[in-house]
Protein backbone atom coordinates (compact mmCIF):
# COMPACT_ATOMS: atom_id res chain seq x y z
CA UNK A 1 0.00 0.00 0.00
CA UNK A 2 2.80 2.36 0.95
CA UNK A 3 4.80 1.57 -2.23
CA UNK A 4 1.70 2.06 -4.35
CA UNK A 5 1.19 5.51 -2.76
CA UNK A 6 4.75 6.66 -3.51
CA UNK A 7 4.56 5.35 -7.07
CA UNK A 8 1.37 7.39 -7.58
CA UNK A 9 3.05 10.49 -6.18
CA UNK A 10 6.07 10.02 -8.48
CA UNK A 11 3.84 9.61 -11.55
CA UNK A 12 1.82 12.69 -10.60
CA UNK A 13 4.96 14.77 -10.09
CA UNK A 14 6.45 13.59 -13.38
CA UNK A 15 3.27 14.50 -15.26
CA UNK A 16 3.15 17.89 -13.57
CA UNK A 17 6.79 18.53 -14.47
CA UNK A 18 6.28 17.60 -18.12
CA UNK A 19 3.15 19.77 -18.29
CA UNK A 20 4.92 22.74 -16.73
CA UNK A 21 7.84 22.38 -19.19
CA UNK A 22 5.45 22.27 -22.13
CA UNK A 23 3.64 25.35 -20.91
CA UNK A 24 6.87 27.21 -20.19
CA UNK A 25 8.63 26.43 -23.49
CA UNK A 26 6.87 29.06 -25.67
CA UNK A 27 7.71 31.73 -23.10
CA UNK A 28 11.34 30.60 -22.87
CA UNK A 29 11.83 30.92 -26.64
CA UNK A 30 10.80 34.56 -26.45
CA UNK A 31 12.77 35.47 -23.32
CA UNK A 32 15.80 37.73 -23.53
CA UNK A 33 19.07 35.85 -23.08
CA UNK A 34 22.82 35.86 -23.75
CA UNK A 35 25.14 32.90 -24.13
CA UNK A 36 28.58 32.02 -25.44
CA UNK A 37 28.91 30.39 -28.85
CA UNK A 38 31.75 27.85 -28.90
CA UNK A 39 33.89 27.99 -32.04
CA UNK A 40 33.71 24.88 -34.24
CA UNK A 41 30.78 23.47 -32.28
CA UNK A 42 27.23 23.71 -33.62
CA UNK A 43 24.56 25.24 -31.39
CA UNK A 44 20.81 25.67 -31.72
CA UNK A 45 19.42 29.20 -31.48
CA UNK A 46 16.89 31.33 -33.30
CA UNK A 47 18.63 33.91 -35.50
CA UNK A 48 16.04 34.18 -38.27
CA UNK A 49 13.31 35.56 -36.00
CA UNK A 50 10.70 32.93 -36.80
CA UNK A 51 10.64 31.45 -33.30
CA UNK A 52 12.24 28.20 -34.46
CA UNK A 53 15.67 26.88 -33.59
CA UNK A 54 18.38 27.31 -36.23
CA UNK A 55 21.70 25.49 -36.48
CA UNK A 56 24.56 27.95 -36.04
CA UNK A 57 28.22 27.11 -36.54
CA UNK A 58 31.16 29.51 -36.16
CA UNK A 59 34.37 28.36 -37.84
CA UNK A 60 37.89 29.78 -37.79
CA UNK A 61 40.55 29.00 -40.38
CA UNK A 62 44.16 29.14 -39.18
CA UNK A 63 46.81 30.51 -41.54
CA UNK A 64 50.47 29.61 -41.98
CA UNK A 65 51.43 32.09 -39.25
CA UNK A 66 49.24 30.19 -36.75
CA UNK A 67 46.89 33.17 -36.60
CA UNK A 68 43.21 33.25 -37.60
CA UNK A 69 43.04 33.98 -41.33
CA UNK A 70 39.28 33.77 -41.87
CA UNK A 71 36.03 33.45 -39.92
CA UNK A 72 32.90 31.81 -41.28
CA UNK A 73 29.39 31.38 -39.87
CA UNK A 74 26.83 28.97 -41.27
CA UNK A 75 23.10 29.00 -40.52
CA UNK A 76 21.30 25.74 -41.19
CA UNK A 77 24.40 24.51 -43.10
CA UNK A 78 24.41 27.53 -45.43
CA UNK A 79 27.18 30.15 -45.44
CA UNK A 80 25.89 33.37 -43.84
CA UNK A 81 29.18 35.14 -43.04
CA UNK A 82 32.74 34.99 -44.31
CA UNK A 83 35.47 37.54 -43.59
CA UNK A 84 39.24 37.58 -43.92
CA UNK A 85 41.22 38.25 -40.74
CA UNK A 86 44.59 37.65 -42.42
CA UNK A 87 47.57 39.77 -41.36
CA UNK A 88 45.67 41.25 -38.40
CA UNK A 89 47.45 39.26 -35.71
CA UNK A 90 44.29 37.53 -34.50
CA UNK A 91 45.03 34.67 -32.10
CA UNK A 92 41.46 33.59 -31.36
CA UNK A 93 37.81 34.51 -31.87
CA UNK A 94 35.09 34.64 -29.23
CA UNK A 95 31.43 34.59 -30.21
CA UNK A 96 28.21 35.36 -28.34
CA UNK A 97 24.53 34.97 -29.12
CA UNK A 98 22.04 37.46 -27.71
CA UNK A 99 18.27 37.72 -27.98
CA UNK A 100 16.34 40.83 -27.00
CA UNK A 101 12.98 39.44 -28.12
CA UNK A 102 11.97 36.59 -30.41
CA UNK A 103 12.61 38.90 -33.39
CA UNK A 104 15.80 40.63 -32.21
CA UNK A 105 18.67 38.15 -32.29
CA UNK A 106 22.36 39.00 -32.59
CA UNK A 107 25.75 37.37 -32.92
CA UNK A 108 28.83 39.17 -31.58
CA UNK A 109 32.33 38.38 -32.86
CA UNK A 110 35.37 39.49 -30.86
CA UNK A 111 38.77 38.87 -32.47
CA UNK A 112 41.48 38.64 -29.82
CA UNK A 113 45.08 39.68 -30.54
CA UNK A 114 48.25 39.89 -28.46
CA UNK A 115 47.93 40.74 -24.75
CA UNK A 116 44.25 39.70 -24.98
CA UNK A 117 43.41 42.93 -26.79
CA UNK A 118 40.14 42.99 -28.72
CA UNK A 119 41.31 43.90 -32.24
CA UNK A 120 37.91 43.49 -33.90
CA UNK A 121 34.54 43.78 -32.17
CA UNK A 122 31.37 43.61 -34.25
CA UNK A 123 27.74 42.70 -33.63
CA UNK A 124 25.69 41.18 -36.44
CA UNK A 125 22.05 40.50 -37.20
CA UNK A 126 20.76 37.93 -39.67
CA UNK A 127 19.09 39.46 -42.72
CA UNK A 128 16.31 37.20 -43.99
CA UNK A 129 16.36 38.70 -47.51
CA UNK A 130 20.06 38.24 -48.23
CA UNK A 131 20.41 35.22 -45.90
CA UNK A 132 23.57 36.86 -44.56
CA UNK A 133 24.73 38.43 -41.31
CA UNK A 134 24.91 42.23 -41.54
CA UNK A 135 26.78 44.44 -39.09
CA UNK A 136 24.61 46.51 -36.75
CA UNK A 137 27.42 47.78 -34.52
CA UNK A 138 27.71 51.43 -33.70
CA UNK A 139 29.96 50.96 -30.68
CA UNK A 140 32.44 53.17 -28.91
CA UNK A 141 36.01 51.81 -28.87
CA UNK A 142 35.61 51.13 -25.13
CA UNK A 143 32.80 48.62 -25.70
CA UNK A 144 33.59 44.97 -24.96
CA UNK A 145 31.23 42.03 -24.67
CA UNK A 146 27.47 41.71 -24.40
CA UNK A 147 26.70 40.79 -20.80
CA UNK A 148 22.90 40.74 -20.71
CA UNK A 149 19.76 41.32 -22.74
CA UNK A 150 16.43 42.91 -21.96
CA UNK A 151 13.16 43.16 -23.84
CA UNK A 152 14.31 45.99 -26.09
CA UNK A 153 18.01 46.49 -25.34
CA UNK A 154 21.41 44.86 -24.97
CA UNK A 155 23.80 45.66 -22.12
CA UNK A 156 27.49 45.81 -23.00
CA UNK A 157 30.47 45.93 -20.70
CA UNK A 158 32.91 48.79 -21.36
CA UNK A 159 36.49 49.30 -20.20
CA UNK A 160 39.20 51.92 -20.67
CA UNK A 161 42.39 53.13 -19.02
CA UNK A 162 42.50 56.93 -18.92
CA UNK A 163 45.87 58.23 -17.75
CA UNK A 164 44.06 60.51 -15.33
CA UNK A 165 42.32 57.70 -13.39
CA UNK A 166 43.65 54.31 -14.49
CA UNK A 167 41.43 51.37 -15.47
CA UNK A 168 37.67 51.84 -15.29
CA UNK A 169 34.81 49.61 -16.32
CA UNK A 170 31.10 50.27 -16.73
CA UNK A 171 28.01 49.00 -18.53
CA UNK A 172 25.72 50.71 -21.04
CA UNK A 173 22.45 49.77 -22.73
CA UNK A 174 21.98 49.75 -26.52
CA UNK A 175 18.77 49.74 -28.53
CA UNK A 176 18.09 49.17 -32.23
CA UNK A 177 17.59 52.31 -34.32
CA UNK A 178 17.60 52.24 -38.14
CA UNK A 179 19.04 48.73 -37.98
CA UNK A 180 21.98 49.91 -35.84
CA UNK A 181 22.75 49.45 -32.16
CA UNK A 182 22.92 52.87 -30.55
CA UNK A 183 23.30 53.99 -26.96
CA UNK A 184 20.05 54.25 -25.04
CA UNK A 185 21.68 56.78 -22.71
CA UNK A 186 25.15 58.31 -22.92
CA UNK A 187 25.49 58.64 -19.13
CA UNK A 188 25.84 55.81 -16.62
CA UNK A 189 26.31 55.50 -12.87
CA UNK A 190 27.72 51.95 -13.17
CA UNK A 191 31.33 53.17 -13.60
CA UNK A 192 33.84 51.47 -11.29
CA UNK A 193 37.53 51.99 -10.61
CA UNK A 194 39.39 48.67 -10.92
CA UNK A 195 43.02 49.75 -10.52
CA UNK A 196 43.01 48.68 -6.88
CA UNK A 197 41.81 45.13 -7.45
CA UNK A 198 45.25 43.52 -7.46
CA UNK A 199 46.64 45.22 -4.35
CA UNK A 200 45.59 45.72 -0.76
CA UNK A 201 47.29 48.98 0.21
CA UNK A 202 45.70 52.22 1.44
CA UNK A 203 44.97 53.67 -2.00
CA UNK A 204 43.67 50.34 -3.34
CA UNK A 205 41.06 50.30 -0.61
CA UNK A 206 40.02 53.82 -1.66
CA UNK A 207 39.91 52.95 -5.36
CA UNK A 208 37.62 49.99 -4.60
CA UNK A 209 35.22 52.56 -3.16
CA UNK A 210 35.58 54.77 -6.27
CA UNK A 211 37.48 57.28 -4.13
CA UNK A 212 40.46 59.27 -5.44
CA UNK A 213 42.83 61.63 -3.60
CA UNK A 214 43.85 64.78 -5.46
CA UNK A 215 47.59 65.16 -6.05
CA UNK A 216 47.17 68.88 -6.80
CA UNK A 217 44.40 71.41 -7.06
CA UNK A 218 41.79 70.06 -9.48
CA UNK A 219 38.94 72.02 -11.02
CA UNK A 220 35.65 70.23 -11.62
CA UNK A 221 33.41 71.68 -14.32
CA UNK A 222 29.75 72.10 -15.16
CA UNK A 223 29.96 72.72 -18.88
CA UNK A 224 32.56 75.43 -19.43
CA UNK A 225 32.13 76.84 -15.92
CA UNK A 226 34.07 75.73 -12.85
CA UNK A 227 31.66 73.88 -10.56
CA UNK A 228 34.11 73.56 -7.67
CA UNK A 229 37.82 73.77 -6.90
CA UNK A 230 39.25 70.78 -5.04
CA UNK A 231 42.44 71.47 -3.05
CA UNK A 232 45.38 69.04 -3.10
CA UNK A 233 45.12 66.04 -0.77
CA UNK A 234 41.30 65.91 -0.74
CA UNK A 235 39.08 62.89 -1.44
CA UNK A 236 36.61 62.89 -4.31
CA UNK A 237 34.19 60.10 -5.27
CA UNK A 238 33.65 58.96 -8.86
CA UNK A 239 29.88 58.93 -9.48
CA UNK A 240 29.10 58.92 -13.21
CA UNK A 241 30.55 58.55 -16.70
CA UNK A 242 29.42 60.14 -19.95
CA UNK A 243 30.41 59.27 -23.52
CA UNK A 244 30.17 62.18 -25.94
CA UNK A 245 31.61 62.24 -29.46
CA UNK A 246 34.25 59.70 -28.54
CA UNK A 247 35.25 61.57 -25.37
CA UNK A 248 34.91 60.31 -21.81
CA UNK A 249 33.75 62.66 -19.04
CA UNK A 250 33.71 61.67 -15.38
CA UNK A 251 31.62 63.19 -12.62
CA UNK A 252 33.24 63.44 -9.18
CA UNK A 253 31.62 64.47 -5.93
CA UNK A 254 33.52 66.62 -3.45
CA UNK A 255 31.53 67.04 -0.25
CA UNK A 256 28.13 68.34 -1.32
CA UNK A 257 29.42 69.66 -4.63
CA UNK A 258 29.97 67.81 -7.90
CA UNK A 259 31.54 68.49 -11.27
CA UNK A 260 33.00 66.88 -14.36
CA UNK A 261 36.47 66.12 -15.74
CA UNK A 262 37.37 65.12 -19.30
CA UNK A 263 39.92 62.30 -19.47
CA UNK A 264 42.22 60.77 -22.08
CA UNK A 265 43.48 64.27 -22.79
CA UNK A 266 46.40 64.45 -25.23
CA UNK A 267 48.08 67.23 -23.28
CA UNK A 268 47.82 65.44 -19.93
CA UNK A 269 51.00 65.87 -17.87
CA UNK A 270 52.00 62.52 -16.36
CA UNK A 271 54.55 64.27 -14.15
CA UNK A 272 51.80 66.35 -12.58
CA UNK A 273 48.93 63.86 -12.10
CA UNK A 274 45.43 64.72 -10.97
CA UNK A 275 45.25 61.92 -8.41
CA UNK A 276 47.71 60.16 -6.12
CA UNK A 277 48.93 56.58 -6.76
CA UNK A 278 47.40 56.34 -10.24
CA UNK A 279 50.40 56.81 -12.57
CA UNK A 280 52.37 53.92 -11.03
CA UNK A 281 49.44 51.57 -11.74
CA UNK A 282 49.05 52.33 -15.43
CA UNK A 283 49.68 49.41 -17.81
CA UNK A 284 51.93 49.91 -20.82
mmCIF file of C-alpha atoms in Angstrom:
data_model
loop_
_atom_site.group_PDB
_atom_site.id
_atom_site.type_symbol
_atom_site.label_atom_id
_atom_site.label_comp_id
_atom_site.label_asym_id
_atom_site.label_seq_id
_atom_site.Cartn_x
_atom_site.Cartn_y
_atom_site.Cartn_z
ATOM 1 C CA UNK A 1 0.000 0.000 0.000
ATOM 2 C CA UNK A 2 2.801 2.356 0.953
ATOM 3 C CA UNK A 3 4.802 1.569 -2.229
ATOM 4 C CA UNK A 4 1.700 2.064 -4.351
ATOM 5 C CA UNK A 5 1.193 5.506 -2.763
ATOM 6 C CA UNK A 6 4.746 6.658 -3.514
ATOM 7 C CA UNK A 7 4.555 5.352 -7.074
ATOM 8 C CA UNK A 8 1.368 7.385 -7.583
ATOM 9 C CA UNK A 9 3.050 10.489 -6.184
ATOM 10 C CA UNK A 10 6.069 10.025 -8.483
ATOM 11 C CA UNK A 11 3.844 9.608 -11.547
ATOM 12 C CA UNK A 12 1.822 12.691 -10.604
ATOM 13 C CA UNK A 13 4.962 14.772 -10.087
ATOM 14 C CA UNK A 14 6.449 13.586 -13.380
ATOM 15 C CA UNK A 15 3.274 14.501 -15.260
ATOM 16 C CA UNK A 16 3.154 17.890 -13.573
ATOM 17 C CA UNK A 17 6.793 18.533 -14.466
ATOM 18 C CA UNK A 18 6.280 17.604 -18.119
ATOM 19 C CA UNK A 19 3.151 19.770 -18.288
ATOM 20 C CA UNK A 20 4.922 22.745 -16.734
ATOM 21 C CA UNK A 21 7.836 22.384 -19.188
ATOM 22 C CA UNK A 22 5.451 22.266 -22.131
ATOM 23 C CA UNK A 23 3.641 25.354 -20.912
ATOM 24 C CA UNK A 24 6.873 27.208 -20.189
ATOM 25 C CA UNK A 25 8.627 26.434 -23.488
ATOM 26 C CA UNK A 26 6.867 29.056 -25.672
ATOM 27 C CA UNK A 27 7.706 31.734 -23.098
ATOM 28 C CA UNK A 28 11.339 30.595 -22.872
ATOM 29 C CA UNK A 29 11.831 30.923 -26.640
ATOM 30 C CA UNK A 30 10.800 34.562 -26.446
ATOM 31 C CA UNK A 31 12.773 35.467 -23.324
ATOM 32 C CA UNK A 32 15.798 37.730 -23.525
ATOM 33 C CA UNK A 33 19.066 35.850 -23.082
ATOM 34 C CA UNK A 34 22.817 35.864 -23.753
ATOM 35 C CA UNK A 35 25.138 32.895 -24.130
ATOM 36 C CA UNK A 36 28.577 32.024 -25.443
ATOM 37 C CA UNK A 37 28.914 30.393 -28.848
ATOM 38 C CA UNK A 38 31.750 27.848 -28.896
ATOM 39 C CA UNK A 39 33.892 27.993 -32.038
ATOM 40 C CA UNK A 40 33.713 24.881 -34.239
ATOM 41 C CA UNK A 41 30.784 23.472 -32.278
ATOM 42 C CA UNK A 42 27.227 23.711 -33.623
ATOM 43 C CA UNK A 43 24.557 25.238 -31.390
ATOM 44 C CA UNK A 44 20.806 25.665 -31.716
ATOM 45 C CA UNK A 45 19.417 29.196 -31.478
ATOM 46 C CA UNK A 46 16.894 31.329 -33.304
ATOM 47 C CA UNK A 47 18.631 33.913 -35.502
ATOM 48 C CA UNK A 48 16.037 34.175 -38.271
ATOM 49 C CA UNK A 49 13.309 35.560 -36.000
ATOM 50 C CA UNK A 50 10.702 32.926 -36.800
ATOM 51 C CA UNK A 51 10.643 31.455 -33.302
ATOM 52 C CA UNK A 52 12.238 28.195 -34.464
ATOM 53 C CA UNK A 53 15.672 26.885 -33.585
ATOM 54 C CA UNK A 54 18.377 27.315 -36.234
ATOM 55 C CA UNK A 55 21.703 25.488 -36.478
ATOM 56 C CA UNK A 56 24.563 27.949 -36.037
ATOM 57 C CA UNK A 57 28.223 27.107 -36.540
ATOM 58 C CA UNK A 58 31.157 29.513 -36.157
ATOM 59 C CA UNK A 59 34.366 28.358 -37.839
ATOM 60 C CA UNK A 60 37.891 29.777 -37.793
ATOM 61 C CA UNK A 61 40.550 28.995 -40.382
ATOM 62 C CA UNK A 62 44.155 29.140 -39.183
ATOM 63 C CA UNK A 63 46.809 30.509 -41.539
ATOM 64 C CA UNK A 64 50.473 29.606 -41.978
ATOM 65 C CA UNK A 65 51.433 32.088 -39.255
ATOM 66 C CA UNK A 66 49.238 30.187 -36.751
ATOM 67 C CA UNK A 67 46.887 33.175 -36.596
ATOM 68 C CA UNK A 68 43.215 33.248 -37.604
ATOM 69 C CA UNK A 69 43.041 33.978 -41.329
ATOM 70 C CA UNK A 70 39.279 33.771 -41.866
ATOM 71 C CA UNK A 71 36.031 33.452 -39.920
ATOM 72 C CA UNK A 72 32.900 31.805 -41.281
ATOM 73 C CA UNK A 73 29.386 31.380 -39.868
ATOM 74 C CA UNK A 74 26.833 28.967 -41.266
ATOM 75 C CA UNK A 75 23.100 28.996 -40.523
ATOM 76 C CA UNK A 76 21.305 25.742 -41.194
ATOM 77 C CA UNK A 77 24.398 24.512 -43.095
ATOM 78 C CA UNK A 78 24.406 27.529 -45.434
ATOM 79 C CA UNK A 79 27.176 30.153 -45.436
ATOM 80 C CA UNK A 80 25.888 33.370 -43.843
ATOM 81 C CA UNK A 81 29.182 35.140 -43.036
ATOM 82 C CA UNK A 82 32.743 34.994 -44.313
ATOM 83 C CA UNK A 83 35.466 37.536 -43.589
ATOM 84 C CA UNK A 84 39.239 37.585 -43.925
ATOM 85 C CA UNK A 85 41.220 38.255 -40.745
ATOM 86 C CA UNK A 86 44.587 37.654 -42.423
ATOM 87 C CA UNK A 87 47.574 39.770 -41.362
ATOM 88 C CA UNK A 88 45.667 41.250 -38.404
ATOM 89 C CA UNK A 89 47.455 39.260 -35.712
ATOM 90 C CA UNK A 90 44.289 37.531 -34.497
ATOM 91 C CA UNK A 91 45.026 34.673 -32.103
ATOM 92 C CA UNK A 92 41.460 33.587 -31.358
ATOM 93 C CA UNK A 93 37.810 34.514 -31.873
ATOM 94 C CA UNK A 94 35.092 34.643 -29.227
ATOM 95 C CA UNK A 95 31.426 34.590 -30.208
ATOM 96 C CA UNK A 96 28.207 35.356 -28.341
ATOM 97 C CA UNK A 97 24.527 34.965 -29.123
ATOM 98 C CA UNK A 98 22.040 37.465 -27.709
ATOM 99 C CA UNK A 99 18.267 37.717 -27.983
ATOM 100 C CA UNK A 100 16.338 40.834 -26.997
ATOM 101 C CA UNK A 101 12.979 39.444 -28.123
ATOM 102 C CA UNK A 102 11.974 36.586 -30.408
ATOM 103 C CA UNK A 103 12.613 38.904 -33.389
ATOM 104 C CA UNK A 104 15.800 40.628 -32.211
ATOM 105 C CA UNK A 105 18.673 38.145 -32.285
ATOM 106 C CA UNK A 106 22.356 39.001 -32.594
ATOM 107 C CA UNK A 107 25.754 37.372 -32.921
ATOM 108 C CA UNK A 108 28.829 39.166 -31.578
ATOM 109 C CA UNK A 109 32.331 38.375 -32.859
ATOM 110 C CA UNK A 110 35.371 39.485 -30.857
ATOM 111 C CA UNK A 111 38.770 38.874 -32.475
ATOM 112 C CA UNK A 112 41.481 38.640 -29.818
ATOM 113 C CA UNK A 113 45.085 39.677 -30.541
ATOM 114 C CA UNK A 114 48.248 39.895 -28.461
ATOM 115 C CA UNK A 115 47.927 40.741 -24.752
ATOM 116 C CA UNK A 116 44.250 39.698 -24.976
ATOM 117 C CA UNK A 117 43.412 42.929 -26.792
ATOM 118 C CA UNK A 118 40.136 42.988 -28.725
ATOM 119 C CA UNK A 119 41.307 43.902 -32.242
ATOM 120 C CA UNK A 120 37.909 43.487 -33.901
ATOM 121 C CA UNK A 121 34.537 43.783 -32.170
ATOM 122 C CA UNK A 122 31.368 43.609 -34.246
ATOM 123 C CA UNK A 123 27.737 42.703 -33.627
ATOM 124 C CA UNK A 124 25.687 41.177 -36.444
ATOM 125 C CA UNK A 125 22.054 40.499 -37.197
ATOM 126 C CA UNK A 126 20.762 37.931 -39.666
ATOM 127 C CA UNK A 127 19.086 39.456 -42.720
ATOM 128 C CA UNK A 128 16.315 37.203 -43.995
ATOM 129 C CA UNK A 129 16.363 38.701 -47.509
ATOM 130 C CA UNK A 130 20.058 38.245 -48.227
ATOM 131 C CA UNK A 131 20.407 35.221 -45.900
ATOM 132 C CA UNK A 132 23.567 36.861 -44.559
ATOM 133 C CA UNK A 133 24.733 38.434 -41.307
ATOM 134 C CA UNK A 134 24.911 42.230 -41.540
ATOM 135 C CA UNK A 135 26.783 44.444 -39.093
ATOM 136 C CA UNK A 136 24.605 46.509 -36.746
ATOM 137 C CA UNK A 137 27.420 47.779 -34.520
ATOM 138 C CA UNK A 138 27.713 51.433 -33.698
ATOM 139 C CA UNK A 139 29.957 50.965 -30.682
ATOM 140 C CA UNK A 140 32.444 53.175 -28.912
ATOM 141 C CA UNK A 141 36.009 51.814 -28.869
ATOM 142 C CA UNK A 142 35.611 51.128 -25.133
ATOM 143 C CA UNK A 143 32.799 48.618 -25.699
ATOM 144 C CA UNK A 144 33.589 44.970 -24.962
ATOM 145 C CA UNK A 145 31.233 42.033 -24.666
ATOM 146 C CA UNK A 146 27.469 41.711 -24.398
ATOM 147 C CA UNK A 147 26.703 40.793 -20.798
ATOM 148 C CA UNK A 148 22.896 40.743 -20.714
ATOM 149 C CA UNK A 149 19.755 41.324 -22.739
ATOM 150 C CA UNK A 150 16.433 42.913 -21.964
ATOM 151 C CA UNK A 151 13.161 43.164 -23.845
ATOM 152 C CA UNK A 152 14.313 45.991 -26.095
ATOM 153 C CA UNK A 153 18.012 46.486 -25.340
ATOM 154 C CA UNK A 154 21.413 44.857 -24.972
ATOM 155 C CA UNK A 155 23.799 45.661 -22.125
ATOM 156 C CA UNK A 156 27.490 45.812 -23.001
ATOM 157 C CA UNK A 157 30.472 45.930 -20.698
ATOM 158 C CA UNK A 158 32.906 48.786 -21.358
ATOM 159 C CA UNK A 159 36.488 49.301 -20.198
ATOM 160 C CA UNK A 160 39.197 51.915 -20.667
ATOM 161 C CA UNK A 161 42.394 53.126 -19.016
ATOM 162 C CA UNK A 162 42.502 56.931 -18.922
ATOM 163 C CA UNK A 163 45.872 58.231 -17.750
ATOM 164 C CA UNK A 164 44.061 60.506 -15.332
ATOM 165 C CA UNK A 165 42.322 57.699 -13.388
ATOM 166 C CA UNK A 166 43.654 54.313 -14.493
ATOM 167 C CA UNK A 167 41.434 51.375 -15.465
ATOM 168 C CA UNK A 168 37.667 51.842 -15.295
ATOM 169 C CA UNK A 169 34.806 49.613 -16.323
ATOM 170 C CA UNK A 170 31.097 50.274 -16.730
ATOM 171 C CA UNK A 171 28.008 48.996 -18.535
ATOM 172 C CA UNK A 172 25.718 50.709 -21.036
ATOM 173 C CA UNK A 173 22.453 49.773 -22.730
ATOM 174 C CA UNK A 174 21.981 49.747 -26.518
ATOM 175 C CA UNK A 175 18.769 49.735 -28.530
ATOM 176 C CA UNK A 176 18.088 49.173 -32.226
ATOM 177 C CA UNK A 177 17.588 52.306 -34.316
ATOM 178 C CA UNK A 178 17.596 52.244 -38.136
ATOM 179 C CA UNK A 179 19.044 48.727 -37.976
ATOM 180 C CA UNK A 180 21.979 49.912 -35.843
ATOM 181 C CA UNK A 181 22.748 49.445 -32.156
ATOM 182 C CA UNK A 182 22.922 52.873 -30.548
ATOM 183 C CA UNK A 183 23.302 53.989 -26.957
ATOM 184 C CA UNK A 184 20.047 54.251 -25.036
ATOM 185 C CA UNK A 185 21.677 56.781 -22.714
ATOM 186 C CA UNK A 186 25.155 58.309 -22.923
ATOM 187 C CA UNK A 187 25.486 58.636 -19.129
ATOM 188 C CA UNK A 188 25.835 55.809 -16.620
ATOM 189 C CA UNK A 189 26.314 55.498 -12.866
ATOM 190 C CA UNK A 190 27.724 51.954 -13.169
ATOM 191 C CA UNK A 191 31.326 53.171 -13.604
ATOM 192 C CA UNK A 192 33.841 51.473 -11.285
ATOM 193 C CA UNK A 193 37.526 51.988 -10.605
ATOM 194 C CA UNK A 194 39.386 48.667 -10.922
ATOM 195 C CA UNK A 195 43.021 49.753 -10.515
ATOM 196 C CA UNK A 196 43.011 48.682 -6.878
ATOM 197 C CA UNK A 197 41.814 45.134 -7.451
ATOM 198 C CA UNK A 198 45.254 43.519 -7.458
ATOM 199 C CA UNK A 199 46.641 45.222 -4.352
ATOM 200 C CA UNK A 200 45.590 45.723 -0.758
ATOM 201 C CA UNK A 201 47.285 48.985 0.214
ATOM 202 C CA UNK A 202 45.699 52.223 1.440
ATOM 203 C CA UNK A 203 44.969 53.667 -2.003
ATOM 204 C CA UNK A 204 43.673 50.339 -3.337
ATOM 205 C CA UNK A 205 41.058 50.303 -0.606
ATOM 206 C CA UNK A 206 40.016 53.815 -1.655
ATOM 207 C CA UNK A 207 39.908 52.947 -5.360
ATOM 208 C CA UNK A 208 37.622 49.994 -4.601
ATOM 209 C CA UNK A 209 35.217 52.562 -3.157
ATOM 210 C CA UNK A 210 35.575 54.771 -6.272
ATOM 211 C CA UNK A 211 37.483 57.280 -4.132
ATOM 212 C CA UNK A 212 40.457 59.270 -5.435
ATOM 213 C CA UNK A 213 42.827 61.631 -3.595
ATOM 214 C CA UNK A 214 43.850 64.777 -5.456
ATOM 215 C CA UNK A 215 47.595 65.164 -6.054
ATOM 216 C CA UNK A 216 47.173 68.876 -6.797
ATOM 217 C CA UNK A 217 44.403 71.415 -7.064
ATOM 218 C CA UNK A 218 41.792 70.059 -9.480
ATOM 219 C CA UNK A 219 38.937 72.019 -11.018
ATOM 220 C CA UNK A 220 35.646 70.233 -11.625
ATOM 221 C CA UNK A 221 33.414 71.683 -14.317
ATOM 222 C CA UNK A 222 29.755 72.097 -15.161
ATOM 223 C CA UNK A 223 29.960 72.718 -18.883
ATOM 224 C CA UNK A 224 32.563 75.431 -19.428
ATOM 225 C CA UNK A 225 32.130 76.841 -15.921
ATOM 226 C CA UNK A 226 34.070 75.733 -12.850
ATOM 227 C CA UNK A 227 31.655 73.881 -10.560
ATOM 228 C CA UNK A 228 34.108 73.562 -7.667
ATOM 229 C CA UNK A 229 37.824 73.766 -6.900
ATOM 230 C CA UNK A 230 39.246 70.785 -5.043
ATOM 231 C CA UNK A 231 42.443 71.466 -3.054
ATOM 232 C CA UNK A 232 45.380 69.037 -3.101
ATOM 233 C CA UNK A 233 45.115 66.042 -0.771
ATOM 234 C CA UNK A 234 41.300 65.906 -0.738
ATOM 235 C CA UNK A 235 39.080 62.889 -1.445
ATOM 236 C CA UNK A 236 36.607 62.886 -4.312
ATOM 237 C CA UNK A 237 34.192 60.096 -5.267
ATOM 238 C CA UNK A 238 33.650 58.965 -8.862
ATOM 239 C CA UNK A 239 29.882 58.934 -9.484
ATOM 240 C CA UNK A 240 29.095 58.924 -13.211
ATOM 241 C CA UNK A 241 30.554 58.548 -16.697
ATOM 242 C CA UNK A 242 29.418 60.139 -19.951
ATOM 243 C CA UNK A 243 30.408 59.266 -23.524
ATOM 244 C CA UNK A 244 30.167 62.180 -25.941
ATOM 245 C CA UNK A 245 31.607 62.240 -29.464
ATOM 246 C CA UNK A 246 34.251 59.700 -28.540
ATOM 247 C CA UNK A 247 35.249 61.568 -25.373
ATOM 248 C CA UNK A 248 34.909 60.311 -21.809
ATOM 249 C CA UNK A 249 33.751 62.658 -19.044
ATOM 250 C CA UNK A 250 33.710 61.674 -15.381
ATOM 251 C CA UNK A 251 31.618 63.191 -12.616
ATOM 252 C CA UNK A 252 33.245 63.437 -9.176
ATOM 253 C CA UNK A 253 31.623 64.465 -5.931
ATOM 254 C CA UNK A 254 33.523 66.623 -3.447
ATOM 255 C CA UNK A 255 31.527 67.036 -0.249
ATOM 256 C CA UNK A 256 28.125 68.340 -1.316
ATOM 257 C CA UNK A 257 29.419 69.660 -4.631
ATOM 258 C CA UNK A 258 29.972 67.809 -7.895
ATOM 259 C CA UNK A 259 31.544 68.495 -11.268
ATOM 260 C CA UNK A 260 33.004 66.876 -14.364
ATOM 261 C CA UNK A 261 36.475 66.117 -15.745
ATOM 262 C CA UNK A 262 37.369 65.121 -19.296
ATOM 263 C CA UNK A 263 39.917 62.296 -19.466
ATOM 264 C CA UNK A 264 42.219 60.772 -22.084
ATOM 265 C CA UNK A 265 43.480 64.266 -22.793
ATOM 266 C CA UNK A 266 46.400 64.451 -25.233
ATOM 267 C CA UNK A 267 48.083 67.232 -23.281
ATOM 268 C CA UNK A 268 47.820 65.439 -19.928
ATOM 269 C CA UNK A 269 50.999 65.871 -17.871
ATOM 270 C CA UNK A 270 51.998 62.524 -16.360
ATOM 271 C CA UNK A 271 54.549 64.274 -14.154
ATOM 272 C CA UNK A 272 51.798 66.350 -12.583
ATOM 273 C CA UNK A 273 48.934 63.856 -12.098
ATOM 274 C CA UNK A 274 45.426 64.719 -10.967
ATOM 275 C CA UNK A 275 45.250 61.915 -8.407
ATOM 276 C CA UNK A 276 47.706 60.160 -6.123
ATOM 277 C CA UNK A 277 48.934 56.578 -6.764
ATOM 278 C CA UNK A 278 47.402 56.341 -10.240
ATOM 279 C CA UNK A 279 50.401 56.813 -12.574
ATOM 280 C CA UNK A 280 52.372 53.921 -11.033
ATOM 281 C CA UNK A 281 49.444 51.571 -11.735
ATOM 282 C CA UNK A 282 49.048 52.327 -15.432
ATOM 283 C CA UNK A 283 49.676 49.409 -17.806
ATOM 284 C CA UNK A 284 51.927 49.905 -20.824
#
